[in-house]
Coordinates of C-alpha atoms and ligand atoms in Angstrom, one line a residue:
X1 CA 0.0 0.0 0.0
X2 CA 1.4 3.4 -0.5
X3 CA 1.8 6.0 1.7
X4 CA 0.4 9.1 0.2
X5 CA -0.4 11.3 3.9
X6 CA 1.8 14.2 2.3
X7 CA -0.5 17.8 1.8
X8 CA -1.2 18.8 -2.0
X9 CA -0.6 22.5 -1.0
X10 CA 3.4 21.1 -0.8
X11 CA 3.5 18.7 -3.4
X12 CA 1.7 21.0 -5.3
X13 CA 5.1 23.4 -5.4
X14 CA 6.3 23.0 -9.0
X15 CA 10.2 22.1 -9.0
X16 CA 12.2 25.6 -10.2
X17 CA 13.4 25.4 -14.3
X18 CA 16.6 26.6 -12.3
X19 CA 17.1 23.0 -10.1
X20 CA 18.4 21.4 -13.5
X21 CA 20.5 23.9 -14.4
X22 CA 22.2 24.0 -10.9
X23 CA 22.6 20.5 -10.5
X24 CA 24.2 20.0 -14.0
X25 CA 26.6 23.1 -12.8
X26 CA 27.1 21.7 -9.6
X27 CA 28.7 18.4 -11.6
X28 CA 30.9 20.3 -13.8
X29 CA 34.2 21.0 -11.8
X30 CA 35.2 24.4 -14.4
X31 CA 31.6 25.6 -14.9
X32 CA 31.0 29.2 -13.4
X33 CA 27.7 29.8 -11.5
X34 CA 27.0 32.8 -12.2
X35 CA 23.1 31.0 -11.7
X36 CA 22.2 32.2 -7.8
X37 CA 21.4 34.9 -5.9
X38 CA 24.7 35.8 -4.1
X39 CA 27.6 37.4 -4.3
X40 CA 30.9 35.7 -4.3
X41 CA 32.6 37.4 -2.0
X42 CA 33.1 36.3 1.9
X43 CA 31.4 38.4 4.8
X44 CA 33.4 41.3 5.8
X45 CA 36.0 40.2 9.0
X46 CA 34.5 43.0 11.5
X47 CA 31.2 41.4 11.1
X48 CA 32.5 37.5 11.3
X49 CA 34.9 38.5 14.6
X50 CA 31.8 40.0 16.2
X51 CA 30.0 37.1 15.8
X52 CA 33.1 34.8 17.3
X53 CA 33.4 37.6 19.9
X54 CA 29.7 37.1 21.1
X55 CA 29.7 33.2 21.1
X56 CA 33.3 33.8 23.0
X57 CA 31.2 36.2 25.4
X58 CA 28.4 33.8 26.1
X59 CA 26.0 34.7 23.2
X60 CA 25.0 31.0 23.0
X61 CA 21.6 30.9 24.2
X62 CA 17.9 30.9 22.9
X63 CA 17.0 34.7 22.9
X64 CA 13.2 36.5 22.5
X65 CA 11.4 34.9 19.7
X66 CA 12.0 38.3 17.8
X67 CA 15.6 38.9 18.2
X68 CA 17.2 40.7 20.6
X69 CA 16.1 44.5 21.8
X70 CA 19.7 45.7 20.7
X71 CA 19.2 44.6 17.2
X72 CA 15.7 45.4 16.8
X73 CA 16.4 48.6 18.1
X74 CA 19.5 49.1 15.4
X75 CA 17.3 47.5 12.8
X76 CA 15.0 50.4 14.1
X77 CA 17.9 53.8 13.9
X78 CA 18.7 52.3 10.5
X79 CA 15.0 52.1 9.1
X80 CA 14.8 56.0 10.3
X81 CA 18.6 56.9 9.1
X82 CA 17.4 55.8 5.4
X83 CA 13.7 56.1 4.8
X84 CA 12.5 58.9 7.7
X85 CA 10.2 56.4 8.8
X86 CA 9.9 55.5 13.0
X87 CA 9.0 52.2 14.3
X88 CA 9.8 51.2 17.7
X89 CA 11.0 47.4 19.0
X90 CA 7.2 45.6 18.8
X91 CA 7.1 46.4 15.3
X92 CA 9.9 44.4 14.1
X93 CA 10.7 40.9 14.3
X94 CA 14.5 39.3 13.8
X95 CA 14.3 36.4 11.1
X96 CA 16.3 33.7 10.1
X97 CA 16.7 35.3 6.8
X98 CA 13.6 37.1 4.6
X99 CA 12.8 33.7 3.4
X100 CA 11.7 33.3 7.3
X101 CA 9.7 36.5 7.5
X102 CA 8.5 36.4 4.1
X103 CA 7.2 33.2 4.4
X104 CA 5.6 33.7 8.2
X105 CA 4.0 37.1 6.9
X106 CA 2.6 35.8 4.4
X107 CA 1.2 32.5 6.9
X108 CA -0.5 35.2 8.9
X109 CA -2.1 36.4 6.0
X110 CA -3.7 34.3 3.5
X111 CA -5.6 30.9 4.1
X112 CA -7.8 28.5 1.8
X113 CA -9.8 30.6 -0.7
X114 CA -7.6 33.6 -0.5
X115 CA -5.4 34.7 -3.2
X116 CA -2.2 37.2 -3.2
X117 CA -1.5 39.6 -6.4
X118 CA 2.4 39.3 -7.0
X119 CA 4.2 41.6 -9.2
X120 CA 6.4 39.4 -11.2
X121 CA 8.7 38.3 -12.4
X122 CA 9.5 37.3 -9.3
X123 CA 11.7 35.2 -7.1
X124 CA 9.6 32.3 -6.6
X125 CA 9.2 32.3 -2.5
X126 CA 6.0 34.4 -2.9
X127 CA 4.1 32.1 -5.2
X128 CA 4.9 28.6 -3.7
X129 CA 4.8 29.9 0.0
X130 CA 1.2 31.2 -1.2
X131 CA 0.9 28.1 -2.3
X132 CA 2.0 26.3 0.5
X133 CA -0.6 28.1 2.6
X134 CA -3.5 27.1 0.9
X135 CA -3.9 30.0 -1.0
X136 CA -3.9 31.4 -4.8
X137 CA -0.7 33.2 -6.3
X138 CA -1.7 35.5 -9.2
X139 CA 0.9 37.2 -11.1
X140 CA 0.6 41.1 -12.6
X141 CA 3.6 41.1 -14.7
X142 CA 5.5 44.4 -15.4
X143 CA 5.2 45.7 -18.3
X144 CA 8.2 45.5 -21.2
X145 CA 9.2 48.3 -23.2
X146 CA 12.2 47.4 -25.2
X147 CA 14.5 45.9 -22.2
X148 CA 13.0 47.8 -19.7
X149 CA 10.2 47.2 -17.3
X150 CA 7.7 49.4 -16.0
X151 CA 5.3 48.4 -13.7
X152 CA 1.6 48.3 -14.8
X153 CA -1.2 49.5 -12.5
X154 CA -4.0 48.5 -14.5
X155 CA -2.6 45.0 -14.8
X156 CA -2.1 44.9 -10.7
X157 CA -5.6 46.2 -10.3
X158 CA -7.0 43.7 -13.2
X159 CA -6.0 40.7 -10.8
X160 CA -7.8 42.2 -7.2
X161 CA -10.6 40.8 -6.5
X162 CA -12.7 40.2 -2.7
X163 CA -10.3 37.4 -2.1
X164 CA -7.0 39.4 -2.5
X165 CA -5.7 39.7 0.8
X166 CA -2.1 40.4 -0.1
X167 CA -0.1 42.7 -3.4
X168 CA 3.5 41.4 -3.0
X169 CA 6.3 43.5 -4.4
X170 CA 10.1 43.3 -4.7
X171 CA 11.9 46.3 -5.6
X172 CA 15.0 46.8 -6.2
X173 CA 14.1 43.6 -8.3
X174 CA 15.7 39.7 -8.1
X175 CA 15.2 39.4 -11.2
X176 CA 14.8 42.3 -13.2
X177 CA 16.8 45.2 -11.7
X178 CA 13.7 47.4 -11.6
X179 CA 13.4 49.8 -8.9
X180 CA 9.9 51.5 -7.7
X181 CA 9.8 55.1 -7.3
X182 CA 8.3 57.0 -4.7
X183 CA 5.7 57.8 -6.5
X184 CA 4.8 54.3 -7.9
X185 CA 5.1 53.3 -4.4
X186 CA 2.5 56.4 -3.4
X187 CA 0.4 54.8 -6.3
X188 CA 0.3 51.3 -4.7
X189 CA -0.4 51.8 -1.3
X190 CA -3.5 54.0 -2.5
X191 CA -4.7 50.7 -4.5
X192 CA -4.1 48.7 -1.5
X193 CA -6.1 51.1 0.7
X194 CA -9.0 51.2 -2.2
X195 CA -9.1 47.2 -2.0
X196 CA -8.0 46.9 1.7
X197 CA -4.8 44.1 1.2
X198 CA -1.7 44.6 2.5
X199 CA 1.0 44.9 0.5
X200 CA 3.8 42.9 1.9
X201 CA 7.4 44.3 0.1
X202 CA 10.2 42.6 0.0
X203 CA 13.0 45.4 0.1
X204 CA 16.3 42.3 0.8
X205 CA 18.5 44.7 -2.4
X206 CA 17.4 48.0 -0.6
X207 CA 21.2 48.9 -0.4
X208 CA 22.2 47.0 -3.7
X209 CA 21.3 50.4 -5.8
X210 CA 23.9 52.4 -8.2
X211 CA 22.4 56.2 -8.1
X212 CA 21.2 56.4 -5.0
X213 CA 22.4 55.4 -1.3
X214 CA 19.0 53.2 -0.7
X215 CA 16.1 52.6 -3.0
X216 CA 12.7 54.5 -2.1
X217 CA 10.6 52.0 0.8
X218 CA 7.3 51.5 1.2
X219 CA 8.0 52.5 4.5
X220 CA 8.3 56.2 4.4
X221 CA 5.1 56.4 2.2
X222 CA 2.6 54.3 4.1
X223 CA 0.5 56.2 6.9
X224 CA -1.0 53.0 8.5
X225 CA 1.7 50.6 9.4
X226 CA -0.3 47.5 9.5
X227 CA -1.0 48.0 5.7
X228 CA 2.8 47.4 4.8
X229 CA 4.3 44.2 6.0
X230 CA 8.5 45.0 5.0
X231 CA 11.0 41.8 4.9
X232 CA 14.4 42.7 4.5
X233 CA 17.9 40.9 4.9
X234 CA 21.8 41.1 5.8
X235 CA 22.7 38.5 2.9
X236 CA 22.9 41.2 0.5
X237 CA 23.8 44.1 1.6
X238 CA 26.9 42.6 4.0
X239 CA 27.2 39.3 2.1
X240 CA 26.1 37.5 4.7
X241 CA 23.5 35.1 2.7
X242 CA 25.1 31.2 5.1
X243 CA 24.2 33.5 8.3
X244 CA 20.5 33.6 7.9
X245 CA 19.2 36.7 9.0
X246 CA 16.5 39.1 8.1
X247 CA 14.1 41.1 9.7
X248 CA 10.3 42.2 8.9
X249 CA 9.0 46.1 10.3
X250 CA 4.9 45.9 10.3
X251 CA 1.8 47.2 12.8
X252 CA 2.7 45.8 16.4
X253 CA -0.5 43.7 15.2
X254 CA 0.9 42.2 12.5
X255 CA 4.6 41.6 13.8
X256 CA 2.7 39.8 16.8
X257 CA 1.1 36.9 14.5
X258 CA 4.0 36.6 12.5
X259 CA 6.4 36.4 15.9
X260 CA 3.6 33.6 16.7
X261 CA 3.9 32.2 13.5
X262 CA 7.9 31.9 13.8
X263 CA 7.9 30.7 17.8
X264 CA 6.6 27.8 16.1
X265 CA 8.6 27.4 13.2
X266 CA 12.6 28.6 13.8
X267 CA 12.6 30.5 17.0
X268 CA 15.0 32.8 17.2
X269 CA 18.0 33.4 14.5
X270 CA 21.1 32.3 16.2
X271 CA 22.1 35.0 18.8
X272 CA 25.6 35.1 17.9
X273 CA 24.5 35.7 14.3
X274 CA 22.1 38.8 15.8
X275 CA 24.9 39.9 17.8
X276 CA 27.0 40.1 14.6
X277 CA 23.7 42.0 12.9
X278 CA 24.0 44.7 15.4
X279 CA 27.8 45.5 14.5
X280 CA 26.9 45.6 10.5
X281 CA 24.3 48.0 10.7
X282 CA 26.6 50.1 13.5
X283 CA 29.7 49.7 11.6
X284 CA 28.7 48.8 8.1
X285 CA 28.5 52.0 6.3
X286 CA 32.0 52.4 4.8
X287 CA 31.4 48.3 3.5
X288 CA 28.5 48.8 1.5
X289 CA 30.4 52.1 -0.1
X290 CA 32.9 49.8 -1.0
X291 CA 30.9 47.2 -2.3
X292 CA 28.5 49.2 -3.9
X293 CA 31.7 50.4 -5.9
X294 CA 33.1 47.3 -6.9
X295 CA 29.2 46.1 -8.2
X296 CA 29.1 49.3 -10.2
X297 CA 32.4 48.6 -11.3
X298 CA 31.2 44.8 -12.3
X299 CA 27.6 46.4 -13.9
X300 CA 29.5 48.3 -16.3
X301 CA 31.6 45.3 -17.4
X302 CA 29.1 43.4 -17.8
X303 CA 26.3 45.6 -19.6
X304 CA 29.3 46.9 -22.3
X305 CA 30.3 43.3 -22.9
X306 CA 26.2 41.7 -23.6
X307 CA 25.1 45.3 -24.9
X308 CA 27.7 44.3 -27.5
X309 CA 26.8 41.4 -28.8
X310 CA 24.3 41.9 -31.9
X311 CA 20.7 40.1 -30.7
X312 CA 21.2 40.9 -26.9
X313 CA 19.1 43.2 -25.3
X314 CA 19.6 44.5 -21.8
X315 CA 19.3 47.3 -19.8
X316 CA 20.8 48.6 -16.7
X317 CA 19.5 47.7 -13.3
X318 CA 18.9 50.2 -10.9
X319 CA 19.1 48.3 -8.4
X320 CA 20.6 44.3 -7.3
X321 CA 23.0 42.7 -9.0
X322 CA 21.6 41.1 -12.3
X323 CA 21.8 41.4 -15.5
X324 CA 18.4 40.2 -17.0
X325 CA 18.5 39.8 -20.6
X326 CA 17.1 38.5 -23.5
X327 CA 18.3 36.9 -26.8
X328 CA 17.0 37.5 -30.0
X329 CA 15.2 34.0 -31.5
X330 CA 15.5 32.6 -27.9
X331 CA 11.8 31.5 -26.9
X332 CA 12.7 28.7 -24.3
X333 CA 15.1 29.9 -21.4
X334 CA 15.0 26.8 -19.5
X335 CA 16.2 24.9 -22.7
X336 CA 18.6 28.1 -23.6
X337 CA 20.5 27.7 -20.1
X338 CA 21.2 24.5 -20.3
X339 CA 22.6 24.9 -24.2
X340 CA 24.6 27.7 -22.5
X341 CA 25.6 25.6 -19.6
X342 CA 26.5 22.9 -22.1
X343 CA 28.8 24.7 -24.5
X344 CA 30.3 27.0 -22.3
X345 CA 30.4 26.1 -18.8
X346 CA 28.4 29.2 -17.7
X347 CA 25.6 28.8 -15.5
X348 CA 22.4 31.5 -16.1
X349 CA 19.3 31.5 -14.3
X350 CA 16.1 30.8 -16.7
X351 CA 13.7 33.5 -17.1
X352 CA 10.5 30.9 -16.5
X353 CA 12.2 30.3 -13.1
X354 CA 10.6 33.8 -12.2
X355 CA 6.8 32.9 -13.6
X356 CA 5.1 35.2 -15.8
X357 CA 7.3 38.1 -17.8
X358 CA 10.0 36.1 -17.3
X359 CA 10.5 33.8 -20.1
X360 CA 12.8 34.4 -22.4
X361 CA 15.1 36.0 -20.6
X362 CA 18.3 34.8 -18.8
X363 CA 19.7 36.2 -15.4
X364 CA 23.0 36.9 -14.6
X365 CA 24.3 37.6 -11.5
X366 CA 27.7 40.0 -11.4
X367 CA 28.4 39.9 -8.0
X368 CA 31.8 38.4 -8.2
X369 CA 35.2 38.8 -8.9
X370 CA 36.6 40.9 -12.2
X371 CA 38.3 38.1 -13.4
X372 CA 35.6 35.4 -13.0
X373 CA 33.0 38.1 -14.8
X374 CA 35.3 38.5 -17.4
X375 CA 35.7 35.0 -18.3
X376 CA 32.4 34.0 -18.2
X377 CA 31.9 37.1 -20.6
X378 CA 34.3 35.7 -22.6
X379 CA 32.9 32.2 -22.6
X380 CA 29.4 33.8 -23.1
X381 CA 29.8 35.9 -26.0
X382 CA 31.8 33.0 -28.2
X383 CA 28.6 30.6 -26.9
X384 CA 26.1 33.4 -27.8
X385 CA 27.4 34.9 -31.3
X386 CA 26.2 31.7 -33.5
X387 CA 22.6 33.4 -32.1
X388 CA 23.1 36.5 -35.0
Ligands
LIG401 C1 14.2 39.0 -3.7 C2 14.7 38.1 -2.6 N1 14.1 38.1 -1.4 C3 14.5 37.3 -0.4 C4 15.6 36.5 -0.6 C5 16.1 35.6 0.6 O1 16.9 36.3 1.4 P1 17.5 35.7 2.7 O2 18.8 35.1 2.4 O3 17.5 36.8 3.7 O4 16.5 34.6 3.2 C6 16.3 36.5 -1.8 C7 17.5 35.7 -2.0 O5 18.0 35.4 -3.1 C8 15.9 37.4 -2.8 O6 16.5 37.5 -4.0

């Protein structure tokens, strides 16, 4: 007899077009993965000799279910520092990563029957965590002009109906490098009032921006703090993706549930990790100057050297660090990738991985060393000139 006591609303998750092209990477010893969603480089030292200095100093123990009052209160002097906006210690909650706090957030708000409006593409957390909760995911794509994308209101208010409980958006983009403005986030939250969702914004590349110190959040526009439900992240911003910590800034309400939510799921991200946390955001300005010069540095490299080859068409991303392109007579990204990842070793990301608006395009993620972009460009542009 076969055992089949699993829940549809997991098996249900479709597997990513991306899992094939990483495991074929992962067995090619000289293939470059330029295929995730992190940079390269290892965590600054100050911020990995705090962390040994507070397990040294007895930060070994299970702390609050929302992270400890130090950190929230940083997270806090940093969210007022960038955006103007206050919150105090109950509205923020200390995650083990945004995957944690996206994923609880979106727990405490959609059920069976409900559906969630996601801007895509997207990174593919939001739809299968919707999923995974018994609920809808329903994709408003952005809108494509030449390689650019602009977001579409009529599209985002074309897919509300009395069941949408939740607009989820991610700007600066993973995987499209668009970046909302101020006023496209002014223009949101006014829908979301109309049609009373929150809109839960996922903000992890907030520092990963090229003209400006931090991209425009939610946060600073939204009068009712219950509406906006923020998850952000230290992977990015202080290359700190194996440390697993994130945060999310809501109502009291809201951060409440989701602290419920977690208690029961993680507990508490490891407190010599949080302890670490508090010394990035004290210390961390001068890093992210430098790092934001060396992916500026790496954007340019890589936009001249695809922006060159006849048939590509890119454009610059405002914000994160990918390259999302497209390929003239390329209809099938998956299939694309792996031709790539056959011929010349270099690992992309498939455009389908990021559901609707995604296909055809291929990601590429800079975020590593000069030499290592500059061979995979090499490698690249031999693999993609037969395209012309
Ligand atoms: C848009 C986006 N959100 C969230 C995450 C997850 O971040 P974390 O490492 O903090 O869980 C990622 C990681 O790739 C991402 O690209």
């Amino acid at each position: 007899m076969t055992l089949s006591l699993m829940r549809p609303e997991l098996t249900a998750v479709p597997e990513s077009p991306l899992v094939q092209i990483a495991t074929l990477a992962e067995s090619m010893p000289a293939s470059i993965k330029l295929c995730y969603g992190e940079s390269d480089l290892p965590t600054p030292a100050f911020i990995t000799e705090a962390a040994h200095q507070a397990a040294l100093e007895g930060h070994t123990f299970y702390t609050h279910t929302a992270g400890y009052r130090e950190l929230r209160s940083a997270i806090a002097a940093k969210v007022r520092e960038l955006h103007g906006a206050e919150y105090d210690e109950s509205e923020i909650i200390v995650t083990v990563g945004a995957s944690m706090a996206i994923y609880a957030a979106i727990r405490a708000c959609i059920g069976p029957g409900d559906n969630a409006v996601i801007v895509s593409p997207a990174y593919a957390i939001y739809a299968n965590a919707v999923t995974m909760c018994g609920g809808e995911p329903r994709f408003a794509p952005l809108r494509r002009s030449n390689a650019a994308y602009l977001l579409d209101l009529d599209r985002i208010d074309g897919a509300i109906d009395r069941n949408t409980r939740m607009l989820i958006v991610n700007s600066p983009s993973n995987p499209t490098g668009f970046m909302l403005s101020i006023d496209e986030q002014r223009d949101l939250v006014a829908l979301a009032e109309r049609a009373n969702l929150r809109i839960l914004a996922d903000e992890v590349y907030e520092r990963i921006t090229y003209d400006v110190e931090a991209a425009p959040s939610f946060a600073s526009v939204v009068e009712n703090k219950g509406r906006l439900i923020v998850a952000n992240s230290f992977s990015k911003t202080y290359c700190m993706t194996g440390w697993r910590l994130g945060w999310a800034q809501s109502g009291a309400e809201m951060i409440r549930a989701i602290t419920t939510g977690v208690e029961f799921m993680t507990s508490n991200a490891a407190a010599p990790v949080q302890r670490a946390g508090i010394v990035a955001l004290r210390d961390g300005e001068a890093w992210i100057a430098q790092l934001r010069a060396h992916l500026t540095a790496q954007r340019t490299q890589v936009l001249d050297a695809l922006s060159g080859i006849d048939g590509v068409h890119v454009t610059a991303p405002s914000g994160s660090f990918f390259a999302f392109f497209t390929v003239e007579g390329v209809t099938d990204s998956a299939a694309f990738a792996l031709r790539i990842l056959r011929e010349s070793g270099i690992a992309l990301a498939p455009g389908s991985a990021f559901g609707p608006g995604g296909e055809p395009a291929l990601r590429l993620c800079f975020a590593s060393t000069e030499r290592t972009i500059e061979e995979s460009l090499d490698r690249l542009r031999r693999s993609l000139l037969p395209q012309r």
